[in-house]
Amino acid sequence: MKVYAGLAGIPVVKSSISYIDGEKGFLEYRGIPIQELVENSSYLETSYLLVFGKLPSKDKLSRFINDIKNNLYLDDSVLKFLKDIPSSTHPMKVLQSIIPVLSSKDPNTDVLDEKHHYSSLVNLLGQVPTIIASWKRIQEGKEPVEPDPELSYSGNFLYMMRGEKPDELEERIFDKCLILHAEHTINASTFTAIVVASTLADFYSAVSSAVGSLSGRLHGGANERVFYMLSAIKDIDDIPAIIDKKLKNKERIMGFGHRVYKTYDPRAKLIKQMLQEISSIKGDSKLLKVAMEFEKVATQRLKEKRIYPNIDFYSGVLYSLFGIPPAFYTPVFAMARISGWIAHCKEYIKENKLFRPTQIYDGGHNIHYIPPEKRG
Ligand code: COA
């Protein structure tokens, strides 16, 4: 028997939700190229596509959006819970802890009943952005901003985060970012979600566990680290020496490399284009200049190993232009990924099999208990 470290290259599911060609740098959701969705769709329409398998009719989409808008408000007890959390708590930990609490107000959490999946979906899509934005305001010592259902999904989130309405460009680009983050085959957090769902725990538990998995710096947590790495660079001329030092010390360069892409991540390409669009209108940011030079030098050094920028390299740079604080970059990723996680849970439990891998035991046998006073 052989151990497959990190399950690399081992299929554990059949799925029709998304597809990556890591050699060509190609990504599809339900067979539709990501570029087409970013150009033409909205985050909520894409979410519907991911979860239900096809693009919705006009009526179905507007019902879906309404159901989400009816769930934007947090219960007073949830707000009180948020206010009682120590203010230094990282927003990913807040999200991970509070998502299961949302299930207490949802009487429809039986994962074996397909109709109940809808309830978890619209509840989570509605309330998670409000939780993230409320936590930002509470951490700043301010009152949360009430949702505005008249705004678009993305417009409302940016409004609740900042207390002022975003302009059309910000709203449109932010929504496209959510599309890019919505789904990405069976990565660590999605695998976590389906492992939890395979026990028939409800979708709130699956999503909360996935949030914990996403928070790590080898996964979604990389975007926050990229920001710190880039903003610590004082002078663009220092970049080659900084990168060489990191590589010499065998440090991972955050926002670079991917288990599946062995070429440029198509999502990183799209985010970079959006950054260029936004800065051509609003003016260049120093961080973007640093990021582009960093990318150039790091790619020269790493392309021999087929390591290129991933989505997390540029997403934080973009969010910084929207006034989103670094600790909230990964929560934005998490809120977008809810539809992907739920799509996978829904698909997996249709033919559910409890995850129970095996191990190769390499410990001892017949070792006897020694009382504390006789231990060396
Ligand atoms: N910076 C520097 N070297 C890197 C690297 C990075 N970001 N990513 C991989 N490598 C190197 C490893 O050091 C290793 O080199 P070696 O063969 O000389 O020892 C080689 O590439 C293979 O690394 P491995 O860990 O086996 O690749 P992986 O496919 O498991 O790694 C990641 C995938 C994402 C974990 C890895 O690229 C990484 O840590 N990236 C930084 C964190 C990040 O941006 N995460 C978000 C991913 S979307």
Coordinates of N, CA and C and ligand atoms in Angstrom, one line a residue, residues 8 184 216-223 226 246-247 250-262 265 267 302 305 307-308 310-313 333, ligand 1:
A8 N -2.9 14.1 -3.8 CA -2.6 14.7 -5.1 C -2.8 13.7 -6.3
H184 N -14.1 26.3 -7.7 CA -12.8 25.9 -8.3 C -12.5 24.4 -8.1
G216 N -6.4 29.1 5.8 CA -5.0 28.8 5.8 C -4.2 29.5 4.7
R217 N -3.0 29.8 5.0 CA -2.2 30.7 4.0 C -1.8 29.9 2.8
L218 N -1.9 28.6 2.8 CA -1.6 27.8 1.5 C -2.8 27.9 0.6
H219 N -4.0 28.3 1.2 CA -5.2 28.3 0.4 C -5.7 29.8 0.4
G220 N -6.9 30.0 0.7 CA -7.5 31.4 0.6 C -6.8 32.5 1.4
G221 N -6.2 32.1 2.5 CA -5.5 33.0 3.4 C -4.3 33.7 2.7
A222 N -3.9 33.2 1.5 CA -2.7 33.7 0.8 C -3.0 35.2 0.4
N223 N -4.2 35.6 0.1 CA -4.4 36.9 -0.4 C -4.1 38.0 0.6
V226 N -0.3 38.2 0.7 CA 0.3 38.9 -0.4 C 0.3 40.4 -0.1
K246 N 14.1 35.5 -0.4 CA 13.0 34.5 0.0 C 13.2 33.2 -0.6
L247 N 13.6 33.1 -1.8 CA 13.9 31.8 -2.5 C 15.1 31.1 -1.9
K250 N 14.1 29.4 1.1 CA 13.1 28.4 0.9 C 11.7 28.8 1.4
E251 N 11.5 30.2 1.3 CA 10.2 30.7 1.7 C 9.2 30.6 0.5
R252 N 8.0 30.3 0.8 CA 7.0 30.3 -0.3 C 6.6 31.8 -0.7
I253 N 6.5 32.1 -1.9 CA 6.1 33.4 -2.3 C 4.6 33.4 -2.4
M254 N 4.0 34.1 -1.6 CA 2.5 34.1 -1.5 C 1.9 34.6 -2.8
G255 N 0.8 33.9 -3.2 CA 0.1 34.3 -4.4 C 0.7 33.7 -5.7
F256 N 1.7 32.9 -5.5 CA 2.3 32.2 -6.6 C 2.2 30.7 -6.4
G257 N 2.0 30.0 -7.5 CA 2.0 28.5 -7.5 C 0.6 28.0 -7.4
H258 N 0.4 26.8 -7.9 CA -0.9 26.2 -7.8 C -0.8 24.7 -7.9
R259 N -1.6 23.9 -7.2 CA -1.5 22.4 -7.4 C -1.9 22.0 -8.8
V260 N -2.9 22.7 -9.4 CA -3.4 22.3 -10.7 C -2.8 23.1 -11.9
Y261 N -2.8 24.4 -11.7 CA -2.3 25.2 -12.8 C -0.8 25.1 -12.9
K262 N -0.3 24.8 -14.1 CA 1.1 24.8 -14.3 C 1.4 25.9 -15.3
D265 N -2.7 31.4 -14.0 CA -4.1 31.1 -13.5 C -5.0 32.1 -14.3
R267 N -7.8 33.2 -13.7 CA -8.5 34.1 -12.9 C -7.6 35.3 -12.5
L302 N 10.7 31.8 -11.2 CA 10.0 30.6 -10.9 C 9.5 29.8 -12.1
K305 N 10.1 26.2 -12.7 CA 9.3 25.2 -12.0 C 7.8 25.3 -12.3
I307 N 5.8 27.8 -12.0 CA 5.1 28.5 -11.0 C 4.8 29.9 -11.4
Y308 N 3.5 30.3 -11.4 CA 3.0 31.6 -11.9 C 2.1 32.2 -10.9
N310 N -1.2 33.2 -8.9 CA -2.6 32.6 -8.8 C -3.5 33.8 -8.5
I311 N -4.8 33.4 -8.4 CA -5.8 34.5 -8.1 C -5.5 35.3 -6.9
D312 N -4.9 34.8 -5.9 CA -4.6 35.5 -4.7 C -3.6 36.6 -4.8
F313 N -2.8 36.5 -5.9 CA -1.7 37.5 -6.1 C -2.3 38.9 -6.3
F333 N -13.4 36.2 -0.3 CA -13.3 34.9 -1.0 C -14.3 33.9 -0.5
Ligands
COA1 N1 7.1 30.1 -3.9 C1 8.3 29.5 -4.0 N2 8.4 28.2 -4.3 C2 7.3 27.5 -4.5 C3 6.0 28.0 -4.4 C4 5.9 29.4 -4.1 N3 4.8 30.0 -4.0 N4 5.1 27.1 -4.7 C5 5.7 26.0 -4.9 N5 7.1 26.2 -4.8 C6 8.1 25.2 -5.1 C7 8.4 24.3 -3.9 O1 9.3 24.9 -3.0 C8 8.9 23.1 -4.5 O2 10.2 23.3 -4.9 P1 11.3 22.0 -4.8 O3 10.7 21.0 -5.7 O4 12.5 22.6 -5.2 O5 11.2 21.6 -3.4 C9 8.0 23.0 -5.8 O6 7.7 24.3 -6.1 C10 6.8 22.1 -5.7 O7 6.1 22.5 -4.5 P2 4.8 21.7 -3.9 O8 4.6 22.2 -2.5 O9 5.0 20.3 -4.1 O10 3.7 22.2 -4.9 P3 2.2 22.2 -4.6 O11 1.6 21.9 -5.9 O12 1.8 21.3 -3.5 O13 2.0 23.7 -4.1 C11 0.8 25.5 -3.3 C12 0.8 24.4 -4.3 C13 -0.4 26.4 -3.6 C14 0.6 25.0 -1.9 C15 2.1 26.3 -3.4 O14 2.3 26.8 -4.7 C16 2.2 27.5 -2.4 O15 2.6 27.3 -1.2 N6 1.9 28.7 -2.9 C17 1.9 29.9 -2.0 C18 0.6 30.0 -1.3 C19 -0.5 30.5 -2.2 O16 -0.4 31.4 -3.0 N7 -1.7 29.8 -2.1 C20 -2.9 30.0 -2.9 C21 -3.1 29.0 -3.9 S1 -4.4 29.4 -4.9

